[in-house]
Coordinates of C-alpha atoms in Angstrom, one line a residue:
Chain A
M8 CA 31.0 -30.9 -32.8
N9 CA 28.2 -31.7 -30.3
P10 CA 25.0 -30.2 -31.6
L11 CA 24.2 -29.0 -28.1
V12 CA 27.0 -26.5 -28.0
T13 CA 26.8 -25.4 -31.7
P14 CA 24.6 -22.3 -31.9
D15 CA 22.0 -22.6 -34.6
L16 CA 22.2 -19.5 -36.6
G17 CA 18.6 -19.4 -37.5
L18 CA 17.7 -19.4 -33.8
V19 CA 20.3 -16.8 -33.2
V20 CA 18.6 -14.5 -35.7
W21 CA 15.1 -15.3 -34.3
T22 CA 16.2 -14.7 -30.7
T23 CA 17.8 -11.4 -31.6
V24 CA 14.8 -10.3 -33.4
A25 CA 12.3 -11.5 -30.7
F26 CA 14.4 -10.1 -27.9
A27 CA 14.9 -6.7 -29.5
F28 CA 11.2 -6.5 -30.3
L29 CA 10.3 -7.5 -26.7
F30 CA 12.8 -5.0 -25.3
F31 CA 11.7 -2.0 -27.3
I32 CA 8.0 -2.7 -26.8
L33 CA 8.4 -3.3 -23.0
A34 CA 10.9 -0.4 -22.5
K35 CA 8.5 2.0 -24.1
F36 CA 5.1 0.8 -23.0
A37 CA 5.7 -1.2 -19.8
W38 CA 9.0 -0.4 -18.0
K39 CA 8.8 3.4 -18.5
P40 CA 5.3 3.9 -17.1
I41 CA 5.9 1.2 -14.4
M42 CA 9.1 2.6 -13.1
A43 CA 7.7 6.2 -13.3
A44 CA 4.6 5.1 -11.4
I45 CA 6.6 3.3 -8.7
G46 CA 9.0 6.3 -8.4
D47 CA 6.1 8.7 -8.2
R48 CA 4.4 6.6 -5.5
E49 CA 7.6 6.3 -3.6
A50 CA 8.1 10.1 -3.8
S51 CA 4.5 10.6 -2.5
I52 CA 4.9 8.1 0.3
E53 CA 8.2 9.8 1.3
K54 CA 6.4 13.1 1.2
A55 CA 3.6 11.8 3.3
L56 CA 6.1 10.4 5.8
L57 CA 8.0 13.7 6.1
K58 CA 4.7 15.4 6.6
A59 CA 3.7 13.0 9.3
E60 CA 7.1 13.5 10.9
A61 CA 6.6 17.2 10.8
A62 CA 3.1 16.8 12.2
K63 CA 4.5 14.7 15.1
E64 CA 7.2 17.2 15.8
E65 CA 4.5 20.0 15.8
M66 CA 2.4 17.9 18.1
E67 CA 5.3 17.3 20.4
R68 CA 6.1 21.0 20.4
L69 CA 2.4 21.8 21.3
V70 CA 2.5 19.2 24.0
H71 CA 5.6 20.9 25.3
E72 CA 4.0 24.2 25.0
N73 CA 1.0 23.0 26.9
E74 CA 3.1 21.4 29.6
A75 CA 5.0 24.7 30.0
L76 CA 1.7 26.5 30.2
I77 CA 0.3 24.2 32.7
K78 CA 3.5 24.5 34.7
Q79 CA 3.3 28.2 34.5
A80 CA -0.3 28.2 35.5
R81 CA 0.4 26.0 38.5
A82 CA 3.2 28.3 39.6
E83 CA 0.8 31.2 39.2
R84 CA -1.9 29.4 41.2
D85 CA 0.6 28.6 44.0
Q86 CA 1.7 32.2 44.0
I87 CA -1.7 33.4 44.2
L88 CA -2.6 30.9 47.0
S89 CA 0.5 31.8 49.0
D90 CA -0.3 35.6 48.5
A91 CA -3.9 35.0 49.6
K92 CA -2.6 33.1 52.7
K93 CA -0.2 35.9 53.5
V94 CA -3.1 38.4 53.1
K95 CA -5.4 36.3 55.1
D96 CA -2.7 35.9 57.9
Q97 CA -2.2 39.7 57.8
M98 CA -5.9 40.3 58.0
I99 CA -6.3 38.0 60.8
S100 CA -3.4 39.5 62.8
D101 CA -4.6 43.0 62.0
A102 CA -8.2 42.1 63.1
K103 CA -6.7 40.6 66.2
E104 CA -4.7 43.7 67.0
I105 CA -7.6 46.0 66.3
A106 CA -9.9 43.8 68.4
H107 CA -7.4 43.8 71.2
K108 CA -7.0 47.6 71.0
E109 CA -10.7 48.0 70.9
G110 CA -11.2 45.7 73.8
A111 CA -8.6 47.5 75.9
R112 CA -10.3 50.8 75.0
M113 CA -13.7 49.6 75.9
I114 CA -12.4 48.1 79.1
E115 CA -10.8 51.4 79.9
L116 CA -14.1 53.3 79.1
A117 CA -16.0 50.7 81.2
R118 CA -13.6 51.3 84.1
V119 CA -14.0 55.1 83.8
E120 CA -17.8 54.7 83.7
I121 CA -17.7 52.4 86.6
N122 CA -15.7 54.8 88.5
N123 CA -18.0 57.7 87.5
Q124 CA -21.0 55.6 88.5
K125 CA -19.3 54.6 91.7
A126 CA -18.7 58.3 92.5
V127 CA -22.2 59.2 91.6
A128 CA -23.5 56.3 93.7
M129 CA -21.2 57.4 96.6
A130 CA -22.5 60.9 96.4
D131 CA -26.0 59.6 96.3
V132 CA -25.4 57.4 99.3
K133 CA -23.8 60.3 101.1
N134 CA -26.7 62.5 100.4
Q135 CA -29.2 59.7 101.5
V136 CA -27.1 59.2 104.6
A137 CA -27.2 62.9 105.4
V138 CA -30.9 63.1 104.8
L139 CA -31.4 60.0 107.0
S140 CA -29.2 61.5 109.6
I141 CA -31.0 64.7 109.6
Q142 CA -34.3 62.9 109.8
I143 CA -33.1 60.7 112.5
A144 CA -31.8 63.7 114.4
E145 CA -35.1 65.5 113.8
K146 CA -37.0 62.5 115.2
I147 CA -34.7 62.3 118.2
L148 CA -35.0 66.0 118.8
Q149 CA -38.7 65.9 118.3
G150 CA -38.9 63.0 120.9
Q151 CA -36.6 64.8 123.4
L152 CA -38.4 68.0 123.1
E153 CA -41.8 66.8 123.6
D154 CA -42.2 67.9 127.3
Q155 CA -41.4 71.4 128.7
K156 CA -39.1 70.4 131.3
K157 CA -36.8 68.6 128.9
Q158 CA -36.9 71.7 126.7
D159 CA -35.9 73.9 129.5
E160 CA -33.2 71.5 130.4
L161 CA -31.8 71.6 127.0
V162 CA -32.0 75.2 126.8
S163 CA -30.3 75.6 129.9
Q164 CA -27.7 73.2 129.1
L165 CA -27.2 74.9 125.8
L166 CA -27.0 78.1 127.5
K167 CA -24.4 76.8 129.8
E168 CA -22.4 75.7 127.0
V169 CA -22.5 79.1 125.5
K170 CA -19.8 80.9 127.2
L171 CA -19.9 84.5 126.9
Chain B
M8 CA 13.9 -16.5 24.8
D9 CA 11.7 -15.6 21.9
F10 CA 14.7 -14.2 20.1
S11 CA 16.7 -17.3 20.4
H12 CA 13.8 -19.2 18.9
I13 CA 13.8 -16.9 15.9
L14 CA 17.5 -17.2 15.6
N15 CA 17.3 -21.0 15.7
S16 CA 14.6 -21.2 13.1
R17 CA 16.6 -18.8 10.9
K18 CA 19.6 -21.1 11.3
I19 CA 17.4 -24.0 10.3
T20 CA 16.1 -22.2 7.3
T21 CA 19.6 -21.2 6.2
S22 CA 20.9 -24.6 6.5
V23 CA 17.9 -26.1 4.5
V24 CA 18.6 -23.5 1.8
L25 CA 22.3 -24.3 1.9
G26 CA 21.5 -28.0 1.8
V27 CA 19.3 -27.6 -1.3
F28 CA 22.1 -25.6 -2.9
L29 CA 24.7 -28.2 -2.2
T30 CA 22.5 -31.0 -3.4
L31 CA 21.9 -28.9 -6.5
L32 CA 25.7 -28.4 -7.1
S33 CA 26.5 -32.1 -6.6
F34 CA 23.6 -33.5 -8.6
G35 CA 23.6 -30.9 -11.3
R36 CA 20.7 -28.9 -12.5
L37 CA 17.5 -30.6 -13.2
Y38 CA 14.8 -30.1 -15.6
A39 CA 11.7 -31.7 -17.0
Q40 CA 10.6 -32.5 -20.4
E41 CA 8.9 -35.7 -20.5
Q42 CA 6.1 -35.4 -23.0
K43 CA 7.5 -38.0 -25.3
A44 CA 7.9 -40.7 -22.7
P45 CA 4.7 -42.6 -23.6
E46 CA 5.7 -42.5 -27.2
N47 CA 9.1 -44.0 -26.3
G48 CA 7.2 -46.6 -24.4
Q49 CA 5.5 -47.6 -27.6
E50 CA 8.7 -47.6 -29.4
T51 CA 10.2 -50.0 -27.0
K52 CA 7.2 -52.3 -27.3
T53 CA 8.0 -52.6 -31.0
E54 CA 11.1 -54.3 -29.8
E55 CA 13.4 -51.4 -31.0
K56 CA 16.4 -51.1 -28.8
F57 CA 15.7 -48.0 -26.6
D58 CA 18.5 -45.4 -26.8
P59 CA 18.2 -42.9 -24.0
T60 CA 20.9 -40.7 -25.4
E61 CA 19.1 -40.3 -28.7
T62 CA 15.8 -39.5 -27.0
I63 CA 17.3 -37.0 -24.5
M64 CA 19.2 -35.2 -27.3
E65 CA 16.0 -35.1 -29.3
H66 CA 14.1 -33.5 -26.4
I67 CA 16.7 -30.9 -25.4
G68 CA 17.6 -30.0 -28.9
D69 CA 15.4 -28.2 -31.5
S70 CA 12.9 -29.7 -33.9
H71 CA 10.8 -28.9 -36.8
F72 CA 7.8 -30.5 -35.1
Y73 CA 6.1 -29.3 -32.0
H74 CA 5.1 -32.5 -30.0
V75 CA 1.9 -32.1 -28.0
G76 CA 2.1 -35.5 -26.4
G77 CA 0.7 -38.9 -27.1
G78 CA 2.4 -39.0 -30.5
I79 CA 0.6 -36.0 -31.8
A80 CA 2.9 -33.2 -33.3
F81 CA 2.2 -29.9 -35.0
P82 CA 4.1 -29.3 -38.2
L83 CA 5.9 -26.0 -38.1
P84 CA 6.7 -23.6 -41.0
V85 CA 10.1 -24.1 -42.7
I86 CA 11.6 -21.0 -44.1
L87 CA 14.8 -21.3 -46.1
Y88 CA 17.0 -18.7 -47.4
T89 CA 18.9 -20.3 -50.2
N90 CA 21.3 -18.9 -52.7
K91 CA 18.6 -19.2 -55.3
G92 CA 15.8 -17.6 -53.3
V93 CA 13.4 -18.0 -50.3
E94 CA 11.5 -21.2 -49.8
I95 CA 8.6 -21.6 -47.4
F96 CA 6.7 -24.8 -46.7
M97 CA 5.3 -26.8 -43.7
S98 CA 7.4 -29.3 -42.0
S99 CA 4.6 -31.9 -42.6
V100 CA 6.1 -32.4 -46.1
F101 CA 8.8 -34.5 -44.5
G102 CA 6.1 -37.0 -43.3
H103 CA 5.1 -38.0 -39.8
E104 CA 8.4 -39.5 -38.9
G105 CA 10.4 -36.8 -40.8
E106 CA 11.9 -39.5 -43.2
E107 CA 10.6 -38.2 -46.5
I108 CA 12.4 -36.1 -49.0
H109 CA 10.7 -32.9 -50.2
Q110 CA 11.2 -31.5 -53.7
G111 CA 11.2 -27.7 -53.3
K112 CA 11.3 -25.0 -55.8
Y113 CA 15.1 -24.9 -56.0
Y114 CA 16.5 -28.0 -54.3
K115 CA 15.4 -31.3 -52.7
Y116 CA 15.2 -31.1 -49.0
A117 CA 15.4 -33.7 -46.2
L118 CA 15.8 -33.8 -42.4
V119 CA 19.2 -34.9 -41.5
H120 CA 19.6 -35.1 -37.7
D121 CA 16.5 -33.0 -37.4
K122 CA 18.0 -30.2 -39.6
V123 CA 16.8 -29.2 -43.0
K124 CA 19.4 -29.9 -45.6
A125 CA 19.6 -29.7 -49.3
V126 CA 20.1 -33.2 -50.7
T127 CA 21.0 -34.5 -54.1
G128 CA 19.4 -37.9 -54.4
D129 CA 17.1 -40.2 -52.6
D130 CA 20.0 -41.3 -50.3
K131 CA 20.1 -38.0 -48.5
T132 CA 23.6 -37.1 -49.6
I133 CA 24.1 -33.4 -48.8
D134 CA 24.2 -31.1 -51.8
A135 CA 27.5 -29.3 -51.6
T136 CA 26.5 -26.7 -54.2
A137 CA 23.6 -25.4 -52.2
S138 CA 23.9 -22.8 -49.5
V139 CA 20.9 -23.0 -47.3
F140 CA 20.2 -20.7 -44.4
D141 CA 17.5 -22.1 -42.2
L142 CA 15.2 -19.5 -40.7
S143 CA 12.4 -21.9 -39.9
I144 CA 9.9 -21.4 -37.1
T145 CA 11.3 -24.4 -35.1
R146 CA 9.9 -25.5 -31.8
N147 CA 12.3 -23.1 -30.0
V148 CA 11.3 -20.2 -32.2
A149 CA 7.6 -20.9 -31.7
S150 CA 8.2 -21.1 -28.0
L151 CA 10.2 -18.0 -28.1
W152 CA 7.4 -16.0 -29.7
M153 CA 4.9 -17.4 -27.4
S154 CA 6.9 -16.4 -24.4
V155 CA 7.4 -12.9 -26.0
I156 CA 3.6 -12.6 -26.4
L157 CA 3.0 -13.8 -22.9
L158 CA 5.5 -11.2 -21.5
L159 CA 3.8 -8.5 -23.5
I160 CA 0.4 -9.4 -22.3
I161 CA 1.6 -9.6 -18.7
F162 CA 3.6 -6.4 -18.5
L163 CA 1.4 -4.3 -20.8
S164 CA -1.6 -5.1 -18.5
V165 CA 0.5 -4.4 -15.4
A166 CA 1.6 -1.1 -17.0
S167 CA -2.1 -0.2 -17.7
S168 CA -3.0 -1.0 -14.1
Y169 CA -0.3 1.4 -13.0
K170 CA -1.8 4.1 -15.2
K171 CA -5.3 3.3 -13.9
R172 CA -4.3 3.1 -10.2
V173 CA -2.1 6.2 -9.9
G174 CA -1.0 6.7 -6.4
K175 CA -2.9 3.7 -5.1
A176 CA -1.6 0.4 -3.7
P177 CA -0.9 -2.3 -6.3
K178 CA -3.5 -4.9 -6.9
G179 CA -3.7 -8.4 -8.4
L180 CA -0.9 -9.3 -10.9
Q181 CA 0.5 -5.8 -10.4
S182 CA 1.0 -6.5 -6.7
F183 CA 2.5 -9.9 -7.5
L184 CA 5.1 -8.5 -9.9
E185 CA 5.9 -5.2 -8.1
P186 CA 8.0 -6.8 -5.4
V187 CA 10.0 -8.6 -8.2
I188 CA 10.6 -5.4 -10.1
L189 CA 11.6 -3.7 -6.9
F190 CA 13.9 -6.5 -6.0
I191 CA 15.6 -6.1 -9.4
R192 CA 15.8 -2.4 -8.8
D193 CA 16.9 -2.3 -5.2
D194 CA 18.8 -5.4 -4.7
V195 CA 20.3 -6.0 -8.2
A196 CA 20.6 -2.8 -10.1
L197 CA 21.1 -0.2 -7.5
P198 CA 23.9 -1.8 -5.3
N199 CA 25.9 -3.0 -8.4
I200 CA 25.4 -0.1 -10.9
G201 CA 25.1 2.8 -8.6
Y202 CA 23.1 6.0 -9.0
K203 CA 23.1 5.7 -12.8
Y204 CA 20.9 2.6 -12.5
A205 CA 17.8 3.9 -14.1
R206 CA 19.2 3.8 -17.6
F207 CA 19.7 0.1 -17.4
M208 CA 16.5 -0.9 -15.6
P209 CA 14.6 -1.7 -18.8
L210 CA 17.3 -4.0 -20.1
L211 CA 17.8 -5.8 -16.8
L212 CA 14.0 -6.2 -16.2
T213 CA 13.6 -7.5 -19.7
V214 CA 16.5 -9.9 -19.4
F215 CA 15.3 -11.2 -16.0
F216 CA 11.7 -11.8 -17.0
F217 CA 12.7 -13.2 -20.4
I218 CA 15.0 -15.8 -18.8
L219 CA 12.6 -16.5 -16.0
I220 CA 9.5 -17.0 -18.1
N221 CA 11.4 -19.2 -20.6
N222 CA 12.9 -21.3 -17.8
L223 CA 9.4 -21.8 -16.3
I224 CA 7.9 -22.6 -19.7
G225 CA 10.6 -25.2 -20.2
L226 CA 9.5 -26.8 -16.9
I227 CA 6.1 -27.6 -18.4
P228 CA 6.5 -31.0 -20.0
F229 CA 3.8 -30.7 -22.7
F230 CA 2.5 -28.3 -25.4
P231 CA 2.8 -24.7 -24.2
G232 CA 6.2 -25.8 -22.8
G233 CA 8.2 -28.7 -23.8
S234 CA 10.9 -26.5 -25.4
N235 CA 14.3 -26.0 -24.0
L236 CA 14.8 -22.4 -25.0
T237 CA 17.1 -21.0 -22.2
G238 CA 19.0 -24.4 -22.4
N239 CA 19.8 -23.6 -26.1
I240 CA 23.3 -22.2 -26.6
A241 CA 22.0 -19.9 -29.5
V242 CA 19.6 -18.1 -27.1
T243 CA 22.1 -17.8 -24.3
L244 CA 24.7 -16.6 -26.9
V245 CA 22.4 -13.8 -27.9
L246 CA 21.7 -12.8 -24.4
S247 CA 25.3 -12.8 -23.4
V248 CA 26.3 -10.9 -26.6
I249 CA 23.7 -8.2 -25.5
T250 CA 25.4 -8.0 -22.1
L251 CA 28.9 -7.8 -23.8
L252 CA 27.6 -5.0 -26.0
V253 CA 25.9 -3.1 -23.3
V254 CA 28.9 -3.3 -20.9
N255 CA 31.4 -2.3 -23.4
L256 CA 29.5 0.4 -25.2
N257 CA 28.8 2.1 -21.8
G258 CA 32.4 1.6 -20.6
N259 CA 33.7 5.0 -19.5
K260 CA 37.3 6.2 -19.9
H261 CA 38.3 4.8 -16.5
Y262 CA 37.2 1.4 -17.8
W263 CA 39.0 1.6 -21.0
G264 CA 41.9 3.4 -19.4
H265 CA 42.4 0.6 -17.0
I266 CA 42.4 -1.9 -19.9
F267 CA 44.8 -0.1 -22.1
F268 CA 47.0 2.1 -19.9
P269 CA 47.4 0.2 -16.6
G270 CA 49.4 2.9 -14.8
T271 CA 51.3 1.0 -12.2
V272 CA 52.1 -2.0 -14.5
P273 CA 55.7 -1.9 -16.0
I274 CA 55.5 -0.9 -19.7
W275 CA 57.1 -4.2 -20.9
L276 CA 54.2 -6.1 -19.4
W277 CA 51.5 -4.0 -21.1
P278 CA 51.0 -6.3 -24.2
L279 CA 50.5 -9.2 -21.9
W280 CA 48.0 -7.1 -19.9
W281 CA 46.1 -6.2 -23.0
V282 CA 45.8 -9.8 -23.9
V283 CA 44.5 -10.8 -20.4
E284 CA 42.1 -7.9 -20.2
L285 CA 40.7 -8.5 -23.8
L286 CA 40.2 -12.1 -22.8
G287 CA 38.4 -10.9 -19.7
I288 CA 36.1 -8.7 -21.7
F289 CA 34.9 -11.8 -23.6
S290 CA 35.3 -14.5 -20.9
R291 CA 32.8 -12.9 -18.6
P292 CA 29.8 -12.9 -21.0
F293 CA 31.0 -16.3 -22.2
A294 CA 30.7 -17.6 -18.7
L295 CA 27.2 -16.1 -18.6
M296 CA 26.3 -18.0 -21.8
I297 CA 27.6 -21.3 -20.6
R298 CA 26.2 -21.0 -17.1
L299 CA 22.6 -20.5 -18.2
F300 CA 22.8 -23.0 -21.0
A301 CA 24.6 -25.7 -18.8
N302 CA 22.2 -25.2 -15.8
I303 CA 19.0 -25.5 -17.7
T304 CA 20.2 -28.3 -20.1
A305 CA 21.7 -30.3 -17.4
G306 CA 18.4 -30.2 -15.5
H307 CA 16.6 -31.4 -18.6
I308 CA 19.1 -34.2 -19.0
I309 CA 18.7 -35.4 -15.5
V310 CA 15.0 -35.5 -15.6
L311 CA 14.9 -37.2 -18.9
S312 CA 17.4 -39.7 -17.8
L313 CA 15.3 -40.5 -14.8
I314 CA 12.3 -41.0 -17.0
S315 CA 14.5 -43.1 -19.4
L316 CA 15.3 -45.5 -16.6
I317 CA 11.8 -46.8 -16.8
F318 CA 12.3 -47.8 -20.5
V319 CA 15.9 -48.9 -20.0
F320 CA 14.8 -51.3 -17.3
K321 CA 11.6 -52.1 -19.2
S322 CA 9.8 -52.2 -15.9
V323 CA 6.8 -50.4 -14.5
A324 CA 8.1 -51.1 -11.0
I325 CA 10.9 -48.5 -11.5
A326 CA 8.3 -45.8 -12.4
P327 CA 7.4 -44.7 -8.8
V328 CA 11.1 -44.2 -8.0
S329 CA 11.7 -42.3 -11.2
V330 CA 8.6 -40.2 -10.8
A331 CA 9.4 -39.4 -7.1
F332 CA 12.9 -38.3 -8.2
V333 CA 11.5 -36.3 -11.2
V334 CA 9.2 -34.5 -8.9
F335 CA 12.0 -33.6 -6.6
M336 CA 14.2 -32.4 -9.5
D337 CA 11.3 -30.4 -10.8
I338 CA 11.0 -28.6 -7.5
L339 CA 14.7 -27.9 -7.6
E340 CA 14.3 -26.7 -11.2
L341 CA 11.8 -24.2 -10.1
L342 CA 14.5 -22.8 -7.8
V343 CA 17.1 -23.0 -10.5
A344 CA 14.7 -21.2 -12.9
L345 CA 14.5 -18.3 -10.5
L346 CA 18.1 -18.5 -9.5
Q347 CA 19.6 -18.5 -13.0
A348 CA 17.4 -15.6 -14.1
F349 CA 18.6 -13.7 -11.0
I350 CA 22.2 -14.6 -11.5
F351 CA 22.3 -13.6 -15.1
T352 CA 20.7 -10.2 -14.2
L353 CA 22.9 -9.8 -11.2
L354 CA 26.1 -10.4 -13.2
T355 CA 25.0 -8.3 -16.0
S356 CA 24.5 -5.4 -13.7
L357 CA 27.7 -6.1 -11.9
F358 CA 29.7 -5.9 -15.2
I359 CA 27.7 -2.7 -16.2
G360 CA 28.6 -1.4 -12.8
S361 CA 32.3 -2.1 -13.2
A362 CA 32.3 -0.4 -16.7
I363 CA 30.6 2.8 -15.6
E364 CA 32.1 3.0 -12.2
E365 CA 33.8 6.4 -11.5
H366 CA 37.3 5.9 -9.9
H367 CA 38.7 8.5 -7.7
H368 CA 42.3 7.7 -7.2

């Protein structure tokens, strides 16, 4: 039989011994701690990844929350602004109305005053005219009554007029 | 555009890999072991007829001497368990060429076809009355223990760096080997065995790295290497018997039920079924044994044949061609070294997976 394919029993024994020795030493002192360490590391990486994922989700939630808050704040601002505009418009229109009424009232007062003043002035003018008329009449009378003849003439005229 | 470039380059890579595999399949598996080449050169100079077969067989077989190169060889201890008692002596007693006969305590010993035999006289006739069990530290055994020590040093230091660097990223040798360990776990054990993979990880890792390191050591043509351990049928026999035992000792009731009580098969066919299934139990590890042995040995043979060409043609001119081919083969052998370690581990986990699979009919 070809020596190549004839297992040498001595080598079989030695291989068995050496492999068994290698297997037990490595299994106990190498593979066990190595596999355990790799497993632990993988577990911790997985945990870290899960934590990172959770943190990401939390961040997203916060961002959403912030966005909602900002949206809400904007809406509130718009509300406030539109309210303020309404109030402003109201105030302006109110002020206009009041001013209008006040103006009308003052105009009325002014008119009344003007009328009063006019009446007063008219009365005054009338008095002045009366005084002036009297004075003029006085002057005229005085002039006409300066000589005796004319006085007599007047008296006689007047007497004529008086009809008894 | 960019995508199509990537796809193209992948196609190219795939076809290159495929090409390499096809070349491998058609040429056989290649391997280097050329430390004795200069020696052979000297032999041819002494006008002996150069016999490549003898040289190659000598190199891929086992030996009681460990050749360092340049004609220098370490003697190795010979340990014999005879029916009269244990004998221990160094192989140097057989002389430099291994031609001399040694008078031991119980018998006379001589090297016959590089194996220690008990002989009767000076003509090396084998002593039929003696029963000798050879437990010598041969070249392969020495290489075996060196690889065991190397593996222990590597993985115990890696394990200690795991203990030192708890929770930290791997560093140095640790970071070099961790992807390999993870590959065995995630791409070999887990998909083939299933969720019960953890129990078998120590065995699969040991088998993988044992085969890998011995394949690689075999690629080194001189002293620390130069052996052909994983190309030795005794070694692959032990490894495949381990697979056989692990698979069948862990087989669950579905596995054995399928073998002995194949429900849908007509009763009269059951005996035939048993024969086929029992053959199957043994043929799968047997294929493992032959595959590893043949791949590694064939590689050695091709490389040695290429080197032998120089001495067959007795011409230096052929050397550049031979060396170029040998370099090519050595590179392929690097791939084969990894591939065979991977395939052995993969098939072992596949067999384990089929034995512990839980069927739900």
